[in-house]
Amino acid sequence: MAKILFVVSGADHWTLADGTAHPTGFWAEEAVAPYRAFTAAGHEVVVATPGGVVPTVDRGSLAPDVNGGQEGADAVAAGLEEFEELRRPVALEDVDPDAYDAVFYPGGHGPMEDLAVDPVSGRLLARVLASGKPLGVVCHGPAALLAATGPDGRSAFAGYRLTGFTNTEETQAGFADKAKWLLQDRLVALGADFQEGEAWAPFVITDRNLITGQNPASSVPLAAEMLNRLG
């Protein structure tokens, strides 16, 4: 049995370019689907957040129209109820990455607010990347990569092939013109080799031990790839 760390945003809002606070948090499917996959395979999941705060789910991620209808929405809501570890997170500051076999970051706009500038998360990411252990990051979760620097002061992820929520998807979601910055732009700027798949379709990129998914639909295949690595 492997022990898998979920690093989840502790933010309950995302500050837009005009200074307004958009209610957000983590995206339900991106946490629930991998959790179900990992626990069904017999693995243990531990949730960590900055400060150990109980994470906030983005209420928009519970709507039927983003879950393929009411049945899908009900399944995601039920999955959140099953995911008891979300209600008793450990403090990210107290985490020893060596105690885990893999690390996973779900998305939602929350990471754009806190994990993107969190040095504790950044150090953990750089350490896990260097360890060779599976590191899975999906949708807006790659915002956390912005805080990770290597020994040379450059981004720890410079030169890595990866993906994340695209400018096209952010535009179609209605936030591109409201955001302070766009995730794809920032990942390109740090020197990553950003790969873009079809909008809203499953798309997973693997480079060494880094496994990234573009959007919510990518969470299931990303979890499957992490399970393959864990054996």
Short mmCIF file of C-alpha atoms in Angstrom, two decimals:
data_model
loop_
_atom_site.label_atom_id
_atom_site.label_comp_id
_atom_site.label_asym_id
_atom_site.label_seq_id
_atom_site.Cartn_x
_atom_site.Cartn_y
_atom_site.Cartn_z
CA MET A 1 0.00 0.00 0.00
CA ALA A 2 1.33 3.41 -0.96
CA LYS A 3 0.84 6.63 0.98
CA ILE A 4 -0.23 9.52 -1.28
CA LEU A 5 -0.20 13.18 -0.29
CA PHE A 6 -2.91 15.44 -1.70
CA VAL A 7 -1.84 19.09 -1.48
CA VAL A 8 -5.02 21.15 -1.66
CA SER A 9 -5.51 24.90 -1.82
CA GLY A 10 -6.68 26.54 1.37
CA ALA A 11 -8.08 29.56 -0.47
CA ASP A 12 -11.80 30.27 -0.60
CA HIS A 13 -11.51 33.08 -3.17
CA TRP A 14 -9.47 34.19 -6.16
CA THR A 15 -8.57 37.88 -6.43
CA LEU A 16 -9.40 39.15 -9.91
CA ALA A 17 -7.65 41.94 -11.79
CA ASP A 18 -10.16 44.53 -10.58
CA GLY A 19 -9.57 43.53 -6.96
CA THR A 20 -12.83 41.67 -6.45
CA ALA A 21 -12.81 38.31 -4.68
CA HIS A 22 -14.29 35.52 -6.78
CA PRO A 23 -15.51 32.63 -4.58
CA THR A 24 -13.58 29.48 -5.37
CA GLY A 25 -11.53 26.70 -3.76
CA PHE A 26 -10.64 23.25 -5.10
CA TRP A 27 -12.49 21.64 -8.03
CA ALA A 28 -14.52 18.71 -6.74
CA GLU A 29 -14.01 16.19 -9.57
CA GLU A 30 -10.26 16.75 -9.60
CA ALA A 31 -10.06 15.68 -5.96
CA VAL A 32 -12.80 13.04 -5.88
CA ALA A 33 -11.90 11.04 -9.00
CA PRO A 34 -8.22 10.48 -8.09
CA TYR A 35 -9.16 9.83 -4.44
CA ARG A 36 -11.56 7.10 -5.52
CA ALA A 37 -8.99 5.60 -7.87
CA PHE A 38 -6.22 5.57 -5.27
CA THR A 39 -8.30 4.24 -2.38
CA ALA A 40 -9.96 1.60 -4.58
CA ALA A 41 -6.44 0.35 -5.32
CA GLY A 42 -5.79 0.07 -1.60
CA HIS A 43 -3.65 3.16 -1.13
CA GLU A 44 -3.79 5.65 1.74
CA VAL A 45 -4.50 9.33 1.10
CA VAL A 46 -3.47 12.20 3.37
CA VAL A 47 -4.62 15.78 2.68
CA ALA A 48 -2.43 18.78 3.45
CA THR A 49 -3.33 22.46 3.14
CA PRO A 50 -1.47 25.67 4.00
CA GLY A 51 -1.97 26.15 7.73
CA GLY A 52 -4.02 22.97 7.97
CA VAL A 53 -7.25 24.80 7.11
CA VAL A 54 -10.19 22.69 5.96
CA PRO A 55 -10.30 23.27 2.19
CA THR A 56 -13.24 24.92 0.48
CA VAL A 57 -14.89 23.26 -2.49
CA ASP A 58 -15.67 25.51 -5.44
CA ARG A 59 -19.47 25.44 -5.44
CA GLY A 60 -19.43 25.82 -9.21
CA SER A 61 -17.78 22.41 -9.48
CA LEU A 62 -20.87 20.76 -8.00
CA ALA A 63 -23.25 21.99 -10.71
CA PRO A 64 -24.87 19.47 -13.07
CA ASP A 65 -23.67 21.31 -16.19
CA VAL A 66 -20.00 20.69 -15.35
CA ASN A 67 -20.57 17.09 -14.28
CA GLY A 68 -22.41 15.72 -17.29
CA GLY A 69 -25.83 16.13 -15.70
CA GLN A 70 -27.50 15.65 -12.34
CA GLU A 71 -26.41 12.05 -11.96
CA GLY A 72 -22.78 13.06 -12.34
CA ALA A 73 -23.20 15.94 -9.94
CA ASP A 74 -24.77 13.63 -7.37
CA ALA A 75 -21.86 11.19 -7.77
CA VAL A 76 -19.30 13.95 -7.19
CA ALA A 77 -21.20 15.22 -4.15
CA ALA A 78 -21.31 11.68 -2.76
CA GLY A 79 -17.59 11.37 -3.40
CA LEU A 80 -16.92 14.49 -1.34
CA GLU A 81 -18.86 12.96 1.55
CA GLU A 82 -16.74 9.81 1.33
CA PHE A 83 -13.52 11.84 1.23
CA GLU A 84 -13.23 12.21 4.99
CA GLU A 85 -9.56 13.19 4.82
CA LEU A 86 -10.62 16.55 3.35
CA ARG A 87 -12.21 17.40 6.69
CA ARG A 88 -9.06 16.69 8.72
CA PRO A 89 -6.08 18.00 6.76
CA VAL A 90 -2.59 18.26 8.14
CA ALA A 91 -0.64 21.50 7.94
CA LEU A 92 1.50 21.66 4.82
CA GLU A 93 4.25 23.21 6.92
CA ASP A 94 4.49 19.99 8.97
CA VAL A 95 4.69 17.59 6.02
CA ASP A 96 7.76 15.44 5.46
CA PRO A 97 7.66 14.58 1.74
CA ASP A 98 9.93 11.60 2.36
CA ALA A 99 7.05 9.95 4.23
CA TYR A 100 4.99 9.70 1.02
CA ASP A 101 5.22 7.54 -2.08
CA ALA A 102 3.52 10.05 -4.40
CA VAL A 103 2.14 13.59 -4.35
CA PHE A 104 -0.94 14.96 -6.11
CA TYR A 105 -2.23 18.53 -6.56
CA PRO A 106 -5.87 19.02 -7.65
CA GLY A 107 -6.94 22.28 -9.24
CA GLY A 108 -9.72 24.82 -9.05
CA HIS A 109 -8.90 28.51 -9.08
CA GLY A 110 -7.80 28.28 -5.43
CA PRO A 111 -4.15 27.43 -6.24
CA MET A 112 -3.96 30.64 -8.30
CA GLU A 113 -4.54 32.53 -5.04
CA ASP A 114 -2.36 30.72 -2.49
CA LEU A 115 -0.19 27.85 -3.77
CA ALA A 116 1.20 29.93 -6.65
CA VAL A 117 3.09 32.03 -4.10
CA ASP A 118 3.52 29.51 -1.27
CA PRO A 119 7.23 28.87 -0.59
CA VAL A 120 6.50 25.80 1.56
CA SER A 121 4.59 24.18 -1.29
CA GLY A 122 7.29 25.29 -3.72
CA ARG A 123 10.04 23.60 -1.71
CA LEU A 124 7.96 20.42 -1.42
CA LEU A 125 7.39 20.33 -5.18
CA ALA A 126 11.07 20.79 -5.96
CA ARG A 127 12.00 18.05 -3.49
CA VAL A 128 9.45 15.56 -4.81
CA LEU A 129 10.44 16.31 -8.40
CA ALA A 130 14.08 15.63 -7.55
CA SER A 131 13.16 12.43 -5.68
CA GLY A 132 11.76 10.69 -8.73
CA LYS A 133 8.50 9.85 -6.96
CA PRO A 134 5.27 10.28 -8.99
CA LEU A 135 4.10 13.89 -8.93
CA GLY A 136 0.63 14.48 -10.36
CA VAL A 137 -0.77 17.97 -10.95
CA VAL A 138 -4.03 18.78 -12.76
CA CYS A 139 -5.88 21.76 -14.29
CA HIS A 140 -5.11 24.92 -12.24
CA GLY A 141 -2.98 22.88 -9.85
CA PRO A 142 0.13 23.69 -11.92
CA ALA A 143 -0.15 27.25 -10.58
CA ALA A 144 1.69 25.79 -7.58
CA LEU A 145 4.69 25.08 -9.83
CA LEU A 146 5.32 28.82 -10.04
CA ALA A 147 6.61 28.81 -6.46
CA ALA A 148 9.18 26.03 -6.99
CA THR A 149 12.77 27.00 -7.64
CA GLY A 150 15.80 24.77 -8.13
CA PRO A 151 19.29 25.11 -6.60
CA ASP A 152 20.28 27.47 -9.43
CA GLY A 153 17.42 29.86 -8.66
CA ARG A 154 15.56 28.98 -11.86
CA SER A 155 12.21 27.26 -11.88
CA ALA A 156 12.50 23.61 -10.87
CA PHE A 157 10.16 22.86 -13.78
CA ALA A 158 12.03 24.75 -16.51
CA GLY A 159 12.45 22.49 -19.51
CA TYR A 160 9.76 20.02 -18.44
CA ARG A 161 6.99 19.06 -20.84
CA LEU A 162 3.73 19.72 -19.05
CA THR A 163 0.19 20.96 -19.42
CA GLY A 164 -2.46 22.78 -17.40
CA PHE A 165 -5.63 24.81 -17.87
CA THR A 166 -5.15 26.61 -21.17
CA ASN A 167 -5.77 30.20 -22.21
CA THR A 168 -8.43 28.88 -24.58
CA GLU A 169 -10.25 27.12 -21.75
CA GLU A 170 -9.95 30.12 -19.43
CA THR A 171 -11.42 32.29 -22.18
CA GLN A 172 -14.29 29.88 -22.76
CA ALA A 173 -14.90 29.69 -19.00
CA GLY A 174 -15.30 33.49 -19.00
CA PHE A 175 -12.33 34.40 -16.79
CA ALA A 176 -9.48 35.21 -19.16
CA ASP A 177 -10.32 38.90 -19.35
CA LYS A 178 -10.87 39.12 -15.57
CA ALA A 179 -7.72 37.38 -14.34
CA LYS A 180 -4.55 39.11 -13.15
CA TRP A 181 -2.59 36.51 -15.11
CA LEU A 182 -3.18 33.34 -17.07
CA LEU A 183 -1.72 30.01 -16.04
CA GLN A 184 -0.51 28.97 -19.49
CA ASP A 185 1.33 32.28 -19.93
CA ARG A 186 3.10 31.95 -16.58
CA LEU A 187 4.14 28.34 -17.18
CA VAL A 188 5.59 29.28 -20.57
CA ALA A 189 7.40 32.23 -18.98
CA LEU A 190 9.10 30.04 -16.38
CA GLY A 191 10.60 27.95 -19.18
CA ALA A 192 8.25 24.97 -19.25
CA ASP A 193 7.49 23.24 -22.55
CA PHE A 194 3.72 23.76 -22.37
CA GLN A 195 1.61 21.27 -24.33
CA GLU A 196 -1.98 22.12 -25.28
CA GLY A 197 -4.60 19.52 -26.12
CA GLU A 198 -8.18 19.92 -27.29
CA ALA A 199 -10.20 22.19 -25.00
CA TRP A 200 -12.06 20.30 -22.25
CA ALA A 201 -10.94 16.88 -23.53
CA PRO A 202 -8.73 14.53 -21.47
CA PHE A 203 -5.06 15.36 -22.02
CA VAL A 204 -2.19 14.09 -19.89
CA ILE A 205 1.53 14.74 -20.35
CA THR A 206 4.24 12.70 -18.63
CA ASP A 207 7.84 13.89 -18.41
CA ARG A 208 10.08 11.86 -16.14
CA ASN A 209 8.17 11.61 -12.83
CA LEU A 210 5.97 14.66 -13.53
CA ILE A 211 2.43 13.85 -14.67
CA THR A 212 0.20 16.79 -15.56
CA GLY A 213 -3.41 17.00 -16.73
CA GLN A 214 -4.96 19.87 -18.66
CA ASN A 215 -8.47 20.08 -17.21
CA PRO A 216 -11.06 18.31 -15.02
CA ALA A 217 -11.58 15.60 -17.65
CA SER A 218 -7.90 14.72 -17.30
CA SER A 219 -8.08 13.77 -13.62
CA VAL A 220 -9.08 10.13 -14.22
CA PRO A 221 -6.36 9.31 -16.79
CA LEU A 222 -3.81 11.18 -14.68
CA ALA A 223 -4.71 9.08 -11.64
CA ALA A 224 -4.42 5.94 -13.77
CA GLU A 225 -0.91 6.93 -14.85
CA MET A 226 0.09 7.57 -11.23
CA LEU A 227 -1.24 4.13 -10.27
CA ASN A 228 0.83 2.59 -13.05
CA ARG A 229 3.92 4.24 -11.61
CA LEU A 230 3.11 3.03 -8.10
CA GLY A 231 2.75 -0.54 -9.36
#
